[in-house]
Amino acid sequence: MSALQEPRPLQQGAVRGSAGTGFDLQRAGPSLQVAARVGLGAGVETRLKLVMPRRDLLLVGAEAGLNWQPWDSERVGLFLMPHYRYYHVEEDFDDLFDEYCCQDRTIHAFALPTLVVFHLAP
């Protein structure tokens, strides 16, 4: 939830959480976002993020995955972040600017982002 954080995994047993708000342009309303990270040890952590609510749904989106740091040095780090995402969206397929004809769509996706991070000197 921050553009300034590095995905370095937490130490074993460490827990971090965050909460924030987003703004849904389609419904012109706020959404709540909560996230948690738990260090599993040896450069591995698990994470969970929930996006909620919507008037007719308790959960609009979820993301669950791992952060794994297989290589790190003083200047460069390699991170693998496999995760599963679920989102519930409404789509308007007629392109006529009438937002009354939306269809619900559920998205299930798996991704394997890979990051190479260059550490800056203090």
PDB file of C-alpha atoms in Angstrom:
ATOM      1  CA  MET A   1       0.000   0.000   0.000  1.00  0.00           C
ATOM      2  CA  SER A   2       3.056   2.205  -0.251  1.00  0.00           C
ATOM      3  CA  ALA A   3       5.122   3.013  -3.304  1.00  0.00           C
ATOM      4  CA  LEU A   4       8.200   3.348  -1.076  1.00  0.00           C
ATOM      5  CA  GLN A   5       8.317  -0.099   0.524  1.00  0.00           C
ATOM      6  CA  GLU A   6      10.624  -2.928  -0.484  1.00  0.00           C
ATOM      7  CA  PRO A   7       9.204  -6.472  -0.671  1.00  0.00           C
ATOM      8  CA  ARG A   8      11.929  -7.873   1.630  1.00  0.00           C
ATOM      9  CA  PRO A   9      10.366 -10.770   3.590  1.00  0.00           C
ATOM     10  CA  LEU A  10       9.814 -10.386   7.321  1.00  0.00           C
ATOM     11  CA  GLN A  11      11.800 -12.357   9.880  1.00  0.00           C
ATOM     12  CA  GLN A  12      10.290 -15.631  11.087  1.00  0.00           C
ATOM     13  CA  GLY A  13       7.304 -14.978  13.362  1.00  0.00           C
ATOM     14  CA  ALA A  14       7.099 -11.244  12.584  1.00  0.00           C
ATOM     15  CA  VAL A  15       3.656  -9.899  11.700  1.00  0.00           C
ATOM     16  CA  ARG A  16       2.782  -6.633   9.955  1.00  0.00           C
ATOM     17  CA  GLY A  17      -0.564  -5.257   8.957  1.00  0.00           C
ATOM     18  CA  SER A  18      -1.933  -2.252   7.149  1.00  0.00           C
ATOM     19  CA  ALA A  19      -5.268  -0.660   6.431  1.00  0.00           C
ATOM     20  CA  GLY A  20      -6.248   1.939   3.892  1.00  0.00           C
ATOM     21  CA  THR A  21      -9.033   3.230   1.748  1.00  0.00           C
ATOM     22  CA  GLY A  22      -9.535   3.275  -1.972  1.00  0.00           C
ATOM     23  CA  PHE A  23     -12.076   5.043  -4.114  1.00  0.00           C
ATOM     24  CA  ASP A  24     -14.322   3.139  -6.507  1.00  0.00           C
ATOM     25  CA  LEU A  25     -14.945   5.414  -9.507  1.00  0.00           C
ATOM     26  CA  GLN A  26     -17.690   3.179 -10.897  1.00  0.00           C
ATOM     27  CA  ARG A  27     -19.791   3.438  -7.756  1.00  0.00           C
ATOM     28  CA  ALA A  28     -18.428   6.801  -6.589  1.00  0.00           C
ATOM     29  CA  GLY A  29     -17.710   5.459  -3.133  1.00  0.00           C
ATOM     30  CA  PRO A  30     -14.878   4.423  -0.829  1.00  0.00           C
ATOM     31  CA  SER A  31     -13.645   0.874  -0.253  1.00  0.00           C
ATOM     32  CA  LEU A  32     -11.703  -0.470   2.697  1.00  0.00           C
ATOM     33  CA  GLN A  33      -8.457  -2.379   2.128  1.00  0.00           C
ATOM     34  CA  VAL A  34      -6.702  -4.425   4.823  1.00  0.00           C
ATOM     35  CA  ALA A  35      -3.518  -6.457   4.490  1.00  0.00           C
ATOM     36  CA  ALA A  36      -1.351  -8.707   6.649  1.00  0.00           C
ATOM     37  CA  ARG A  37       2.131 -10.184   6.234  1.00  0.00           C
ATOM     38  CA  VAL A  38       3.620 -13.022   8.311  1.00  0.00           C
ATOM     39  CA  GLY A  39       7.291 -14.060   8.234  1.00  0.00           C
ATOM     40  CA  LEU A  40       7.769 -17.799   7.769  1.00  0.00           C
ATOM     41  CA  GLY A  41      11.584 -17.806   7.928  1.00  0.00           C
ATOM     42  CA  ALA A  42      14.506 -18.281   5.512  1.00  0.00           C
ATOM     43  CA  GLY A  43      13.537 -15.307   3.320  1.00  0.00           C
ATOM     44  CA  VAL A  44       9.881 -16.370   2.940  1.00  0.00           C
ATOM     45  CA  GLU A  45       6.686 -14.680   4.076  1.00  0.00           C
ATOM     46  CA  THR A  46       3.001 -15.114   3.370  1.00  0.00           C
ATOM     47  CA  ARG A  47       0.585 -12.265   2.714  1.00  0.00           C
ATOM     48  CA  LEU A  48      -3.137 -11.653   2.457  1.00  0.00           C
ATOM     49  CA  LYS A  49      -4.998  -8.560   1.234  1.00  0.00           C
ATOM     50  CA  LEU A  50      -8.769  -8.021   1.320  1.00  0.00           C
ATOM     51  CA  VAL A  51     -10.766  -5.306  -0.449  1.00  0.00           C
ATOM     52  CA  MET A  52     -14.262  -4.649   0.915  1.00  0.00           C
ATOM     53  CA  PRO A  53     -17.129  -3.741   1.129  1.00  0.00           C
ATOM     54  CA  ARG A  54     -19.591  -3.031  -1.582  1.00  0.00           C
ATOM     55  CA  ARG A  55     -23.256  -2.447  -0.854  1.00  0.00           C
ATOM     56  CA  ASP A  56     -24.325  -5.877  -2.111  1.00  0.00           C
ATOM     57  CA  LEU A  57     -21.088  -7.828  -1.454  1.00  0.00           C
ATOM     58  CA  LEU A  58     -19.042  -8.285   1.693  1.00  0.00           C
ATOM     59  CA  LEU A  59     -15.815  -9.032  -0.233  1.00  0.00           C
ATOM     60  CA  VAL A  60     -14.911  -7.394  -3.554  1.00  0.00           C
ATOM     61  CA  GLY A  61     -11.352  -8.685  -3.879  1.00  0.00           C
ATOM     62  CA  ALA A  62      -8.702 -10.841  -2.228  1.00  0.00           C
ATOM     63  CA  GLU A  63      -5.053 -11.583  -2.870  1.00  0.00           C
ATOM     64  CA  ALA A  64      -3.040 -14.325  -1.162  1.00  0.00           C
ATOM     65  CA  GLY A  65       0.543 -15.272  -1.855  1.00  0.00           C
ATOM     66  CA  LEU A  66       4.168 -15.614  -0.856  1.00  0.00           C
ATOM     67  CA  ASN A  67       7.202 -13.346  -0.978  1.00  0.00           C
ATOM     68  CA  TRP A  68      10.421 -15.290  -1.432  1.00  0.00           C
ATOM     69  CA  GLN A  69      13.865 -13.747  -1.579  1.00  0.00           C
ATOM     70  CA  PRO A  70      16.167 -16.402  -3.074  1.00  0.00           C
ATOM     71  CA  TRP A  71      19.114 -13.979  -3.485  1.00  0.00           C
ATOM     72  CA  ASP A  72      20.237 -10.785  -1.761  1.00  0.00           C
ATOM     73  CA  SER A  73      23.466  -8.821  -1.707  1.00  0.00           C
ATOM     74  CA  GLU A  74      24.513  -5.401  -0.486  1.00  0.00           C
ATOM     75  CA  ARG A  75      23.364  -3.740  -3.725  1.00  0.00           C
ATOM     76  CA  VAL A  76      20.854  -6.068  -5.433  1.00  0.00           C
ATOM     77  CA  GLY A  77      17.986  -8.316  -4.330  1.00  0.00           C
ATOM     78  CA  LEU A  78      15.874 -10.828  -6.254  1.00  0.00           C
ATOM     79  CA  PHE A  79      12.267 -11.420  -5.184  1.00  0.00           C
ATOM     80  CA  LEU A  80       9.667 -13.923  -6.388  1.00  0.00           C
ATOM     81  CA  MET A  81       6.081 -13.196  -5.388  1.00  0.00           C
ATOM     82  CA  PRO A  82       3.626 -15.872  -6.556  1.00  0.00           C
ATOM     83  CA  HIS A  83       0.024 -15.047  -5.677  1.00  0.00           C
ATOM     84  CA  TYR A  84      -3.623 -15.782  -6.377  1.00  0.00           C
ATOM     85  CA  ARG A  85      -6.140 -12.976  -6.954  1.00  0.00           C
ATOM     86  CA  TYR A  86      -9.917 -12.928  -6.797  1.00  0.00           C
ATOM     87  CA  TYR A  87     -11.936  -9.875  -7.820  1.00  0.00           C
ATOM     88  CA  HIS A  88     -15.619  -9.257  -8.389  1.00  0.00           C
ATOM     89  CA  VAL A  89     -16.319  -6.481 -10.899  1.00  0.00           C
ATOM     90  CA  GLU A  90     -19.226  -5.068 -12.851  1.00  0.00           C
ATOM     91  CA  GLU A  91     -18.775  -4.404 -16.552  1.00  0.00           C
ATOM     92  CA  ASP A  92     -20.834  -2.319 -18.955  1.00  0.00           C
ATOM     93  CA  PHE A  93     -20.498  -3.894 -22.406  1.00  0.00           C
ATOM     94  CA  ASP A  94     -22.623  -1.542 -24.516  1.00  0.00           C
ATOM     95  CA  ASP A  95     -20.366   1.583 -24.456  1.00  0.00           C
ATOM     96  CA  LEU A  96     -23.353   3.916 -24.366  1.00  0.00           C
ATOM     97  CA  PHE A  97     -22.583   5.564 -21.010  1.00  0.00           C
ATOM     98  CA  ASP A  98     -25.656   4.025 -19.378  1.00  0.00           C
ATOM     99  CA  GLU A  99     -24.326   2.415 -16.237  1.00  0.00           C
ATOM    100  CA  TYR A 100     -27.645   0.641 -15.597  1.00  0.00           C
ATOM    101  CA  CYS A 101     -26.796  -2.403 -17.752  1.00  0.00           C
ATOM    102  CA  CYS A 102     -23.821  -3.827 -15.895  1.00  0.00           C
ATOM    103  CA  GLN A 103     -22.983  -7.515 -15.756  1.00  0.00           C
ATOM    104  CA  ASP A 104     -21.220  -9.117 -12.801  1.00  0.00           C
ATOM    105  CA  ARG A 105     -17.931 -10.840 -13.515  1.00  0.00           C
ATOM    106  CA  THR A 106     -15.682 -12.839 -11.214  1.00  0.00           C
ATOM    107  CA  ILE A 107     -11.966 -12.955 -11.955  1.00  0.00           C
ATOM    108  CA  HIS A 108      -9.610 -15.666 -10.687  1.00  0.00           C
ATOM    109  CA  ALA A 109      -5.948 -15.191 -11.590  1.00  0.00           C
ATOM    110  CA  PHE A 110      -2.527 -16.529 -10.681  1.00  0.00           C
ATOM    111  CA  ALA A 111       0.618 -14.475 -11.206  1.00  0.00           C
ATOM    112  CA  LEU A 112       4.349 -14.842 -10.582  1.00  0.00           C
ATOM    113  CA  PRO A 113       5.855 -11.338 -10.432  1.00  0.00           C
ATOM    114  CA  THR A 114       9.631 -11.214 -10.245  1.00  0.00           C
ATOM    115  CA  LEU A 115      11.409  -8.119  -8.962  1.00  0.00           C
ATOM    116  CA  VAL A 116      15.041  -7.118  -9.116  1.00  0.00           C
ATOM    117  CA  VAL A 117      15.645  -4.400  -6.502  1.00  0.00           C
ATOM    118  CA  PHE A 118      18.692  -2.159  -6.412  1.00  0.00           C
ATOM    119  CA  HIS A 119      19.493  -1.048  -2.848  1.00  0.00           C
ATOM    120  CA  LEU A 120      20.473   2.609  -2.543  1.00  0.00           C
ATOM    121  CA  ALA A 121      23.247   3.717  -0.219  1.00  0.00           C
ATOM    122  CA  PRO A 122      22.039   5.596   2.876  1.00  0.00           C
TER     123      PRO A 122
END
